[in-house]
Coordinates of N, CA and C in Angstrom, one line a residue:
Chain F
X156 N 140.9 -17.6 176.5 CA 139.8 -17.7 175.5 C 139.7 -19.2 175.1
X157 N 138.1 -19.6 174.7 CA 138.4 -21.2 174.3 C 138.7 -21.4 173.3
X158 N 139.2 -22.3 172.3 CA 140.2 -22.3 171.2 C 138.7 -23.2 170.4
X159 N 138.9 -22.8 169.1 CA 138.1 -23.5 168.4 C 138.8 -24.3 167.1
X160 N 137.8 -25.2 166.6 CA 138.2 -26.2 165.8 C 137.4 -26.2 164.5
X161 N 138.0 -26.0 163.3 CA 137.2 -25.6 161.8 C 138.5 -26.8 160.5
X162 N 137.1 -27.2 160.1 CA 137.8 -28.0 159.1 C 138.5 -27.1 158.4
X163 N 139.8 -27.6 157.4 CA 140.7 -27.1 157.4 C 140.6 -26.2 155.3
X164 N 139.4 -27.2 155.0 CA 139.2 -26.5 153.4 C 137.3 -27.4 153.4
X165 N 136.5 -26.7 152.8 CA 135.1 -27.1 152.4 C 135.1 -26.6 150.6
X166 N 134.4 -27.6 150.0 CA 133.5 -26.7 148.5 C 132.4 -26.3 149.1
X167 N 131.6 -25.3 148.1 CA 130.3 -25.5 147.8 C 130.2 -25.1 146.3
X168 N 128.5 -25.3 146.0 CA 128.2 -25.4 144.7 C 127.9 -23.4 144.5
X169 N 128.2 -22.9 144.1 CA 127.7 -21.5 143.6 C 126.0 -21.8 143.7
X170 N 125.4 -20.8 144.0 CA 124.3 -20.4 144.5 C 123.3 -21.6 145.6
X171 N 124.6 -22.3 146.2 CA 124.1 -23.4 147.3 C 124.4 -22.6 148.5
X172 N 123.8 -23.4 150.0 CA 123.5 -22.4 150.8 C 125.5 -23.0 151.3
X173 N 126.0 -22.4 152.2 CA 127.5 -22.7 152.3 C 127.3 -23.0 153.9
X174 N 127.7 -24.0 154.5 CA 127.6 -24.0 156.3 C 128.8 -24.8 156.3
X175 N 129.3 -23.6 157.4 CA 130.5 -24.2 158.0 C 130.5 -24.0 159.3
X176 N 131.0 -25.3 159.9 CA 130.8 -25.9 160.8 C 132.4 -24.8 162.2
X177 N 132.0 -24.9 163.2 CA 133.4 -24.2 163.8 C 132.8 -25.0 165.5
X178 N 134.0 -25.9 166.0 CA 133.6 -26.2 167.2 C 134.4 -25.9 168.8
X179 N 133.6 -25.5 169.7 CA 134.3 -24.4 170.3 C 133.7 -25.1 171.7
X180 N 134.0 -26.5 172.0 CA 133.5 -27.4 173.2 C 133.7 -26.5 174.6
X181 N 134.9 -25.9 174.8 CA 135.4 -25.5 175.6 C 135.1 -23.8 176.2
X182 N 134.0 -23.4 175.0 CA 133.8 -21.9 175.4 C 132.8 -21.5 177.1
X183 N 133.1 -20.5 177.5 CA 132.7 -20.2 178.6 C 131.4 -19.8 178.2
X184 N 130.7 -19.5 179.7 CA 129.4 -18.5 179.3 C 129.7 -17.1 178.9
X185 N 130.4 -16.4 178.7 CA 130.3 -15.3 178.9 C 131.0 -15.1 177.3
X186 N 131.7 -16.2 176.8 CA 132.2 -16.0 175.3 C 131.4 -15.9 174.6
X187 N 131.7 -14.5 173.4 CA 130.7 -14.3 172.1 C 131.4 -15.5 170.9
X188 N 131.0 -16.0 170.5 CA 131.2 -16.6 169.1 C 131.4 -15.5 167.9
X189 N 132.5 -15.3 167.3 CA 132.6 -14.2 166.2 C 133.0 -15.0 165.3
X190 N 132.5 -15.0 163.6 CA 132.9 -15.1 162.5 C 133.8 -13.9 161.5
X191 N 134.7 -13.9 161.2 CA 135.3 -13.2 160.3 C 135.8 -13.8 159.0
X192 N 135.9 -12.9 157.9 CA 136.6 -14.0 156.5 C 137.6 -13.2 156.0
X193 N 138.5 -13.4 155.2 CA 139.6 -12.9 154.6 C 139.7 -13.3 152.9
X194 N 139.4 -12.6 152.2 CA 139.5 -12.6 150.8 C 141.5 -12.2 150.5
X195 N 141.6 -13.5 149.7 CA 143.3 -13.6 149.4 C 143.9 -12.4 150.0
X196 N 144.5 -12.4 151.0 CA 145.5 -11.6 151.3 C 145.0 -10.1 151.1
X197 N 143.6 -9.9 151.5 CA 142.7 -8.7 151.9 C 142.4 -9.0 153.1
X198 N 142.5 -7.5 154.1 CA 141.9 -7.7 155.3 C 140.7 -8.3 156.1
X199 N 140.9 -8.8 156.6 CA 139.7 -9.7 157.4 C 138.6 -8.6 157.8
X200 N 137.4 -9.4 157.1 CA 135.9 -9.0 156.6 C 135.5 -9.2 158.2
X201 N 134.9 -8.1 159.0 CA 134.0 -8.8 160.0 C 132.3 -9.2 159.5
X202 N 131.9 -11.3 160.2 CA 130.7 -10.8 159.3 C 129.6 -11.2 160.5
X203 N 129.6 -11.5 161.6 CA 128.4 -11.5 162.5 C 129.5 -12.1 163.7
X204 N 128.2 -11.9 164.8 CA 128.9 -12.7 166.3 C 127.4 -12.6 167.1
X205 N 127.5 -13.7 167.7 CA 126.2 -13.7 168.6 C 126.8 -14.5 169.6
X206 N 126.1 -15.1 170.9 CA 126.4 -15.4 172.3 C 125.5 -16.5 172.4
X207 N 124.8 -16.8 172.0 CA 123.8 -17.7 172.4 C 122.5 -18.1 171.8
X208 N 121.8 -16.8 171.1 CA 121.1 -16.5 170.4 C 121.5 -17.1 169.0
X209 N 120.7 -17.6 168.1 CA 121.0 -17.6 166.4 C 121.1 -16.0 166.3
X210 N 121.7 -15.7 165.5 CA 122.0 -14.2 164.4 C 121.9 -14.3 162.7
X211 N 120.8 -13.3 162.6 CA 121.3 -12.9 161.0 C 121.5 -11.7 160.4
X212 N 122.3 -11.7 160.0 CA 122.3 -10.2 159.2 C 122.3 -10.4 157.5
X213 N 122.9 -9.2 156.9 CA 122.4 -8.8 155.5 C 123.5 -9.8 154.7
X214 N 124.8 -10.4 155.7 CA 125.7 -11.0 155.0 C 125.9 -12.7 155.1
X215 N 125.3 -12.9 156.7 CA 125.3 -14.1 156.9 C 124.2 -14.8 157.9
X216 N 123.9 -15.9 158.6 CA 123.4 -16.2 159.8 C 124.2 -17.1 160.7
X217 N 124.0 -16.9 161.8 CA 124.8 -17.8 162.8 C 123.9 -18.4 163.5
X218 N 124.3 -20.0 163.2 CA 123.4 -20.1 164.1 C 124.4 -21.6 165.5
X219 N 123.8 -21.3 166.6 CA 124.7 -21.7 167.8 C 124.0 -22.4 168.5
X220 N 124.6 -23.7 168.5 CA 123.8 -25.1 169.6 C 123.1 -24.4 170.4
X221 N 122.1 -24.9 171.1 CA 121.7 -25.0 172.5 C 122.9 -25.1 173.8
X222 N 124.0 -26.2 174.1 CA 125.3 -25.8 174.5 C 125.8 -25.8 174.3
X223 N 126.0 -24.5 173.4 CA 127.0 -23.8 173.3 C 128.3 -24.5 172.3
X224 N 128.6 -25.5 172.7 CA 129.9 -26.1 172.2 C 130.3 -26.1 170.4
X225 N 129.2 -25.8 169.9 CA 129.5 -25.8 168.6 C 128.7 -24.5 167.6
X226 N 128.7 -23.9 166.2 CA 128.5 -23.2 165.8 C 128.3 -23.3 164.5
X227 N 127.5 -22.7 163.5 CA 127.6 -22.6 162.3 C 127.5 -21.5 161.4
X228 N 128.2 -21.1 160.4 CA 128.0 -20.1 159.7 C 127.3 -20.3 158.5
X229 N 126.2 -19.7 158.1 CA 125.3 -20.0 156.9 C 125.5 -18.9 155.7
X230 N 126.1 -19.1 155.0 CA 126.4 -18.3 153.7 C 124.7 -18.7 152.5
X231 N 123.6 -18.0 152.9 CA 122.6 -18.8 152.0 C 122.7 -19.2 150.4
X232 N 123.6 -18.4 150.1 CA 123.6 -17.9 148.5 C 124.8 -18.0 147.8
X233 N 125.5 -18.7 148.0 CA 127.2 -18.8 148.1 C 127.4 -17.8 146.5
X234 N 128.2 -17.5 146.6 CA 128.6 -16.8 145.2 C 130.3 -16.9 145.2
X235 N 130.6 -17.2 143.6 CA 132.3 -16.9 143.9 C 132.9 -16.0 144.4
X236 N 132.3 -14.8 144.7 CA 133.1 -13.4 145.5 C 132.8 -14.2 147.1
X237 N 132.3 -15.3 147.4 CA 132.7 -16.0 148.9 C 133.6 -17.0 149.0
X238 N 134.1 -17.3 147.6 CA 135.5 -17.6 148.3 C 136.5 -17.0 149.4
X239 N 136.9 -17.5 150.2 CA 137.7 -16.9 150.9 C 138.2 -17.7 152.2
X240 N 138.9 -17.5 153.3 CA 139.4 -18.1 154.6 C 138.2 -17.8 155.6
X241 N 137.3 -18.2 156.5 CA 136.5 -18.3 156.9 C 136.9 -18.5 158.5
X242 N 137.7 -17.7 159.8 CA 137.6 -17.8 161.1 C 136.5 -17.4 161.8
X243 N 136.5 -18.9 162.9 CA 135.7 -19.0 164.3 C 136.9 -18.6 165.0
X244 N 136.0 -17.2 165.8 CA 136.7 -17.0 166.9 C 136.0 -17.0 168.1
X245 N 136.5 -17.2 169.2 CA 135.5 -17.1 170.5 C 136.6 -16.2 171.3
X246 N 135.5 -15.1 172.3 CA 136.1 -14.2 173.1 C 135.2 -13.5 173.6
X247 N 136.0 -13.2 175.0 CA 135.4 -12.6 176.1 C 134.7 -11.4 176.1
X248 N 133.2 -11.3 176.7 CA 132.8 -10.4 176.6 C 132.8 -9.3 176.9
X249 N 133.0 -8.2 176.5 CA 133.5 -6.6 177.5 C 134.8 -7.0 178.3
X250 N 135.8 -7.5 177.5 CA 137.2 -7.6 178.2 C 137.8 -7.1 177.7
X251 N 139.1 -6.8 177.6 CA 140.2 -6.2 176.5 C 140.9 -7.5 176.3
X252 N 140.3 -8.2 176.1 CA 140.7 -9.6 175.4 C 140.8 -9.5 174.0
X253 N 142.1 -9.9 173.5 CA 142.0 -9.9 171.8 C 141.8 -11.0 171.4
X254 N 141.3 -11.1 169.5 CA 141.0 -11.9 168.9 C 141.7 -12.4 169.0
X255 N 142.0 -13.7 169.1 CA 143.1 -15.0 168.7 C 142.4 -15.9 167.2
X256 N 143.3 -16.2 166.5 CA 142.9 -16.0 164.9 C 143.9 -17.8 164.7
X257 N 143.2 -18.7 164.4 CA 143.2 -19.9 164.4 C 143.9 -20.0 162.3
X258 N 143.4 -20.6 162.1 CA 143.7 -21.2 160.2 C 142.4 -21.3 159.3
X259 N 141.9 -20.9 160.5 CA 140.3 -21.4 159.4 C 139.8 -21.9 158.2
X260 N 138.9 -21.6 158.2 CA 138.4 -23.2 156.9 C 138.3 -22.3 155.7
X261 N 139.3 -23.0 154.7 CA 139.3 -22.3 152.8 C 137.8 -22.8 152.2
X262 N 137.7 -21.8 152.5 CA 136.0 -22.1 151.6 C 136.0 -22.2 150.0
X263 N 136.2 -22.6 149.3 CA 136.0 -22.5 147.8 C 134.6 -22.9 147.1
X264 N 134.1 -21.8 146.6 CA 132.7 -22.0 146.0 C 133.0 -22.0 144.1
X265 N 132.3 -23.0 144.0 CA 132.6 -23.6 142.3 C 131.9 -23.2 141.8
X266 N 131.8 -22.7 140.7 CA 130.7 -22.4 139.6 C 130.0 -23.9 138.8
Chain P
X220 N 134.9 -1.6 151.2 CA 135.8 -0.2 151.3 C 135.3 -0.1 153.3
X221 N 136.0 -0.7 154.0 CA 136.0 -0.7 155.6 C 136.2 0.8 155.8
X222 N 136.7 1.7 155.4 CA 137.1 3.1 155.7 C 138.4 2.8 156.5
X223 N 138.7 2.4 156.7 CA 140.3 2.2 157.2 C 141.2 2.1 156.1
X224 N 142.2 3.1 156.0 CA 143.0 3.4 155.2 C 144.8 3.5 155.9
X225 N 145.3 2.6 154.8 CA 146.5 2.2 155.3 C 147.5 2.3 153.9
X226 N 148.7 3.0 154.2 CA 149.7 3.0 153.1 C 151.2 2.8 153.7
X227 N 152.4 2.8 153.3 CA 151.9 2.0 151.7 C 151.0 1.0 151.4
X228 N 150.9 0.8 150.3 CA 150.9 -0.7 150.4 C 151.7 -2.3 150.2
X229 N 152.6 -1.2 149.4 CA 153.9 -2.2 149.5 C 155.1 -1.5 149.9
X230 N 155.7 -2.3 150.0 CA 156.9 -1.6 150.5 C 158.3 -2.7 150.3
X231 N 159.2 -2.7 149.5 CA 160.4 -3.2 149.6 C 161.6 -2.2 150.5
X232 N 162.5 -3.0 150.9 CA 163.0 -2.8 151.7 C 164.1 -3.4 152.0
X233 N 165.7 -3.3 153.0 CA 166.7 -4.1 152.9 C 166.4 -4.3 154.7
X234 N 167.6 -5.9 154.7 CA 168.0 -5.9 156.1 C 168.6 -4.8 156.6
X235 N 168.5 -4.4 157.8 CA 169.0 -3.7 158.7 C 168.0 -2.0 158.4
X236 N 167.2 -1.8 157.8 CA 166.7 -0.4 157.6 C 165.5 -0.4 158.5
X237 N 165.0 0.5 158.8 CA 163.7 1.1 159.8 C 162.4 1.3 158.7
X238 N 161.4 1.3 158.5 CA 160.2 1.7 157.9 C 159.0 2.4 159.2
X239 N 158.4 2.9 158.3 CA 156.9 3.5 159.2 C 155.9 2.8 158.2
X240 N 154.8 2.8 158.9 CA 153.5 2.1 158.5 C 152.5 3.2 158.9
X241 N 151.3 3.4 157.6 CA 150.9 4.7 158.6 C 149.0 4.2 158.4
X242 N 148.4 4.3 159.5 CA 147.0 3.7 159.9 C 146.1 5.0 159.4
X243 N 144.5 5.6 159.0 CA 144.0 6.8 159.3 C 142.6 5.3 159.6
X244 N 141.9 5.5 161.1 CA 140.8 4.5 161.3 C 139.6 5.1 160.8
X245 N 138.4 4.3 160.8 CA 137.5 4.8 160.2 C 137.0 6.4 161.1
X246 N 136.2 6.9 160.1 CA 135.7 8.6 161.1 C 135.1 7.8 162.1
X247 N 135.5 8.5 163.6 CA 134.8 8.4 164.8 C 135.4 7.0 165.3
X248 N 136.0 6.3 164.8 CA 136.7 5.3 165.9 C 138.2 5.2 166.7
X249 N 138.2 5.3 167.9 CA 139.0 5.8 168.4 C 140.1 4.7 168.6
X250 N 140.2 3.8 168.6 CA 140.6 2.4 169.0 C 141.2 2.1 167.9
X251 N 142.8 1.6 167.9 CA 143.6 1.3 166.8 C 144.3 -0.5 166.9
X252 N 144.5 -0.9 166.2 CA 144.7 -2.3 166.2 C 145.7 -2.3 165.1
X253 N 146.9 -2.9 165.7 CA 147.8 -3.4 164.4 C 148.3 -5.0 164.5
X254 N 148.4 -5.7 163.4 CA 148.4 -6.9 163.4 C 149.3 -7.4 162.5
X255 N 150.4 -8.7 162.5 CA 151.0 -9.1 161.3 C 150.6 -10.3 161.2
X256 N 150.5 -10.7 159.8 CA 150.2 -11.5 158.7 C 151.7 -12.4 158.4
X257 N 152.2 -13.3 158.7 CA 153.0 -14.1 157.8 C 152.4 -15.1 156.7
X258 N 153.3 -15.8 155.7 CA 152.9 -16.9 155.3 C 152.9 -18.2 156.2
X259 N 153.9 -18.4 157.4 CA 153.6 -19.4 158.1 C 153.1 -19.7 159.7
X260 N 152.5 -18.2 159.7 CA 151.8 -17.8 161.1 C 150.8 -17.5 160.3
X261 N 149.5 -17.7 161.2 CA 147.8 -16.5 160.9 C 148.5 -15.1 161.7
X262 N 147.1 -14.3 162.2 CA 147.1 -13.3 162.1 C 148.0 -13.4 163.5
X263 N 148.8 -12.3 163.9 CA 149.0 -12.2 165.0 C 148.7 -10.6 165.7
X264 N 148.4 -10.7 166.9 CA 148.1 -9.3 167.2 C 149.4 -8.7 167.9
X265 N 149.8 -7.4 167.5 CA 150.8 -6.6 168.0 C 150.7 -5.8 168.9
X266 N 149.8 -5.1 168.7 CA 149.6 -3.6 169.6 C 147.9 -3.0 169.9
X267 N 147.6 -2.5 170.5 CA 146.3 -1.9 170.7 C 146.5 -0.2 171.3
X268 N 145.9 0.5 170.7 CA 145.7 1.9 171.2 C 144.6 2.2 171.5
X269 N 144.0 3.5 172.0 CA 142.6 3.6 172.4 C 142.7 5.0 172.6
X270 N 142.1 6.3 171.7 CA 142.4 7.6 171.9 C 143.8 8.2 172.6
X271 N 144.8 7.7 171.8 CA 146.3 8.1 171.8 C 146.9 7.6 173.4
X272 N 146.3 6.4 173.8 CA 147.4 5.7 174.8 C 147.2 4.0 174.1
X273 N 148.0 3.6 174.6 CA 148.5 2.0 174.4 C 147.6 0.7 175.9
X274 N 146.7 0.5 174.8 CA 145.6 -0.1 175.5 C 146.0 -1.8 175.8
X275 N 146.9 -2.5 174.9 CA 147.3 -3.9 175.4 C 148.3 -4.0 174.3
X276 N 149.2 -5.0 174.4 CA 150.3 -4.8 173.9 C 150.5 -6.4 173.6
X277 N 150.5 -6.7 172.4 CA 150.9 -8.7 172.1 C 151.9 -9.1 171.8
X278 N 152.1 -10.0 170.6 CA 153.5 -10.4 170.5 C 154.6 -9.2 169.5
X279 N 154.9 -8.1 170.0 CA 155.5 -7.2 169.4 C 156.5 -7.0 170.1
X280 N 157.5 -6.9 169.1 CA 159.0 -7.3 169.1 C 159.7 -6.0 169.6
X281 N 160.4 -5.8 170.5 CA 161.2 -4.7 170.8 C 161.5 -3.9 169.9
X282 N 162.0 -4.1 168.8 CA 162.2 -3.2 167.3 C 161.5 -2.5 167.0
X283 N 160.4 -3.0 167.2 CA 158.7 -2.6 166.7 C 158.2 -1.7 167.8
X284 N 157.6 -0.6 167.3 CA 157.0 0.7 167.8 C 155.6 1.3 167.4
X285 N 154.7 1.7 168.0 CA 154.1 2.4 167.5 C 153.2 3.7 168.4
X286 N 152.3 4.0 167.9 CA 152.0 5.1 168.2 C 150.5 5.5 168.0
X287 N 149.6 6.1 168.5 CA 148.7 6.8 167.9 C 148.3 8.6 168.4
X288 N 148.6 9.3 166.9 CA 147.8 10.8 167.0 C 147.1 11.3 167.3
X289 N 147.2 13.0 167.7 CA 145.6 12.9 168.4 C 144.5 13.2 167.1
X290 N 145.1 13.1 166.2 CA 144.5 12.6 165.2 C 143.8 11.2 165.0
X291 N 144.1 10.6 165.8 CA 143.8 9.6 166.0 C 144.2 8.2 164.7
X292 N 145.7 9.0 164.5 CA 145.8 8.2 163.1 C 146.9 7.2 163.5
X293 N 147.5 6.4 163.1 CA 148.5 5.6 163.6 C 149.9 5.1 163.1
X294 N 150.9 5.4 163.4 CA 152.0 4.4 162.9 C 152.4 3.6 163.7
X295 N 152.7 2.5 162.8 CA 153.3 1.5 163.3 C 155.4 1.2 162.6
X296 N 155.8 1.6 164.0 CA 157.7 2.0 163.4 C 158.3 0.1 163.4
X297 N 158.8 -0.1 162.3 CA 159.5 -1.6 162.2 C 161.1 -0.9 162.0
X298 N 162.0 -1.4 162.9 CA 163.7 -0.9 162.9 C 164.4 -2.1 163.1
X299 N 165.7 -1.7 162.2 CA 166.6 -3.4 162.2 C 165.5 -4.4 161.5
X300 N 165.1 -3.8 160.9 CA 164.6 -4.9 159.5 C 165.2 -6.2 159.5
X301 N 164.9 -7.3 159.6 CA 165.1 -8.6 159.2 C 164.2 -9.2 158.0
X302 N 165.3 -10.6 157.7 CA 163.8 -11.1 156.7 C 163.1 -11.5 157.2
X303 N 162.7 -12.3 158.4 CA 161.7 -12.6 159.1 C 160.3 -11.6 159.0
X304 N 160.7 -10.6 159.0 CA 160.1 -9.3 159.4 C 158.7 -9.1 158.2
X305 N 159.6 -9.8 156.9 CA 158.3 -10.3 155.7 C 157.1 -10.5 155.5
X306 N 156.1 -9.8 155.8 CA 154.9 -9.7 155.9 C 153.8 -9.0 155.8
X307 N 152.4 -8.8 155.8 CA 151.4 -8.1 155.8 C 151.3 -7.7 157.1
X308 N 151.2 -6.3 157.3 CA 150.5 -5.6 158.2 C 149.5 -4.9 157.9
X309 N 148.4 -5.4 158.5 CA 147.2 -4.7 159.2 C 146.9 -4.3 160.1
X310 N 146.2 -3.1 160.0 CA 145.5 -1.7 161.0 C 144.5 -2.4 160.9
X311 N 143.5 -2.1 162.1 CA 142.1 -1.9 162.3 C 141.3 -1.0 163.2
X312 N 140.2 -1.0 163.5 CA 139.7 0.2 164.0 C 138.6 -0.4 165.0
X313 N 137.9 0.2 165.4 CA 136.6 -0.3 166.6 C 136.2 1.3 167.2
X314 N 135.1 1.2 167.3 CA 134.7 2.0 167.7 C 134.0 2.1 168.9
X315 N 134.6 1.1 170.0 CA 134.5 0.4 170.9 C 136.0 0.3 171.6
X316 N 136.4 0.5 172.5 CA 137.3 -0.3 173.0 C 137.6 -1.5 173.3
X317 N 136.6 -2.1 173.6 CA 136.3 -3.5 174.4 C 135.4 -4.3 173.2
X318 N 136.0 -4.3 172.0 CA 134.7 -4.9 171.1 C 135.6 -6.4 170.0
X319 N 135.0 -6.9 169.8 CA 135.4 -7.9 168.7 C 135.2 -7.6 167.4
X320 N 134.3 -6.8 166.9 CA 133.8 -6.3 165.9 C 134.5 -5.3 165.7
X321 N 135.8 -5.4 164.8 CA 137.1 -4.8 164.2 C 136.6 -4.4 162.9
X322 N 137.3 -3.2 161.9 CA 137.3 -3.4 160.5 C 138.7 -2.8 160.3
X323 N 139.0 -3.9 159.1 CA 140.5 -3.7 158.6 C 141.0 -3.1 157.8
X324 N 142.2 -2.5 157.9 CA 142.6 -2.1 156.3 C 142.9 -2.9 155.2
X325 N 143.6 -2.8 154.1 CA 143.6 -3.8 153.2 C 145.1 -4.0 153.3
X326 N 146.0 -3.3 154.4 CA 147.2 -4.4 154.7 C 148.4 -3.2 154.1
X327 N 149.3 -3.3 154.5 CA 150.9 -3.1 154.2 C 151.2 -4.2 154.0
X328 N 152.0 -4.6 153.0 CA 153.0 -5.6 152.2 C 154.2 -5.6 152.5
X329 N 155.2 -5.8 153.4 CA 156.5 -5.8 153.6 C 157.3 -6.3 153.2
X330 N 158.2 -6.5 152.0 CA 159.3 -7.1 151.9 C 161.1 -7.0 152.4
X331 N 161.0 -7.7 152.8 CA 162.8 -7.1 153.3 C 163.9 -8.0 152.4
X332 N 164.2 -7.1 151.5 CA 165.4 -8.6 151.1 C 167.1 -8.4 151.7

């Protein structure tokens, strides 16, 4: 699996939009891009994954270079319940490939 | 509330004793995932099940056992307890075999002193 690369802590302002950046130069064609977060020492939240395509859903948007190499997660609305640890993961598609789970970026949103 | 339910949630404990960890995944997902949490490691993956057989197997330590029901519920057995062994464990579920899109429990707490 390609290994990715996420700053190591970001702020944002409460009710600013939150993007964090995850860079994954090395991903194949066939890797999905998955985001997950982890609220203190609560189980990791899954919150979108797309391939190639931007994605949005009800919690976040992803949106993903043209090649591939890099990624962003869009928190529109930050709120202090999005504090939390924020993993880019990349993995193979329809494999029995498991998540590999990097340090990800401490997001802290300020009031 | 992922529907994955896991207890205890804490648990103290000494060196050298055995514990169980017990998984129930969400209704309808057949696929079990257990994972430890240190303070100086991220997550690590341990084990994978898939309707009561052993689907891939990671860094899990000979001590370490587990299992899934045809209940489809899961333990995970830790024996010869070390303090190393100090950590969160998490279950997860999929309702996919082959999927990235996990949901977690909210963790077993392990302390060994």
């Amino acid at each position: 699996d390609a290994k990715t690369t996420q700053p190591t802590s970001m702020d944002c302002a409460e009710g600013r939009a939150a993007n964090l950046p995850c860079n994954h130069s090395t991903i194949s064609g066939n890797e999905y891009v998955y985001w997950y977060r982890q609220i203190h020492s609560q189980g990791p939240q899954y919150i979108i994954h797309g391939l190639k395509n931007n994605e949005t859903n009800e919690m976040a948007s992803l949106i993903i270079t043209e090649d591939r190499k890099s990624s962003t997660l869009i928190l529109p609305h930050a709120t202090l319940r999005d504090t939390a640890v924020y993993y880019c993961i990349v993995r193979v598609s329809g494999s029995n490939y498991q998540l590999i789970w990097g340090a990800g970026t401490k997001l802290i949103i300020k009031p | 509330d992922s529907g994955v339910t896991q207890t205890p949630k804490h648990l103290i404990t000494a060196t050298g004793q055995r514990v169980t960890l017990r998984c129930s995944p969400r209704s309808g997902d057949l696929s079990v995932y257990w994972y430890q949490q240190s303070l100086d490691q991220g997550l690590q993956f341990l084990i994978q099940y898939y309707n009561g057989e052993e689907r891939a197997k990671g860094n899990i330590l000979e001590r370490f056992s587990a299992q899934q029901f045809p209940d489809l519920h899961s333990e995970l057995n830790l024996s010869s307890l070390e303090l190393g062994d100090s950590a969160l464990y998490f279950c997860a579920s999929s309702a996919r075999v082959n999927t990235g899109e996990l949901f977690f429990g909210e963790g077993s707490r392990l302390t060994v002193l």
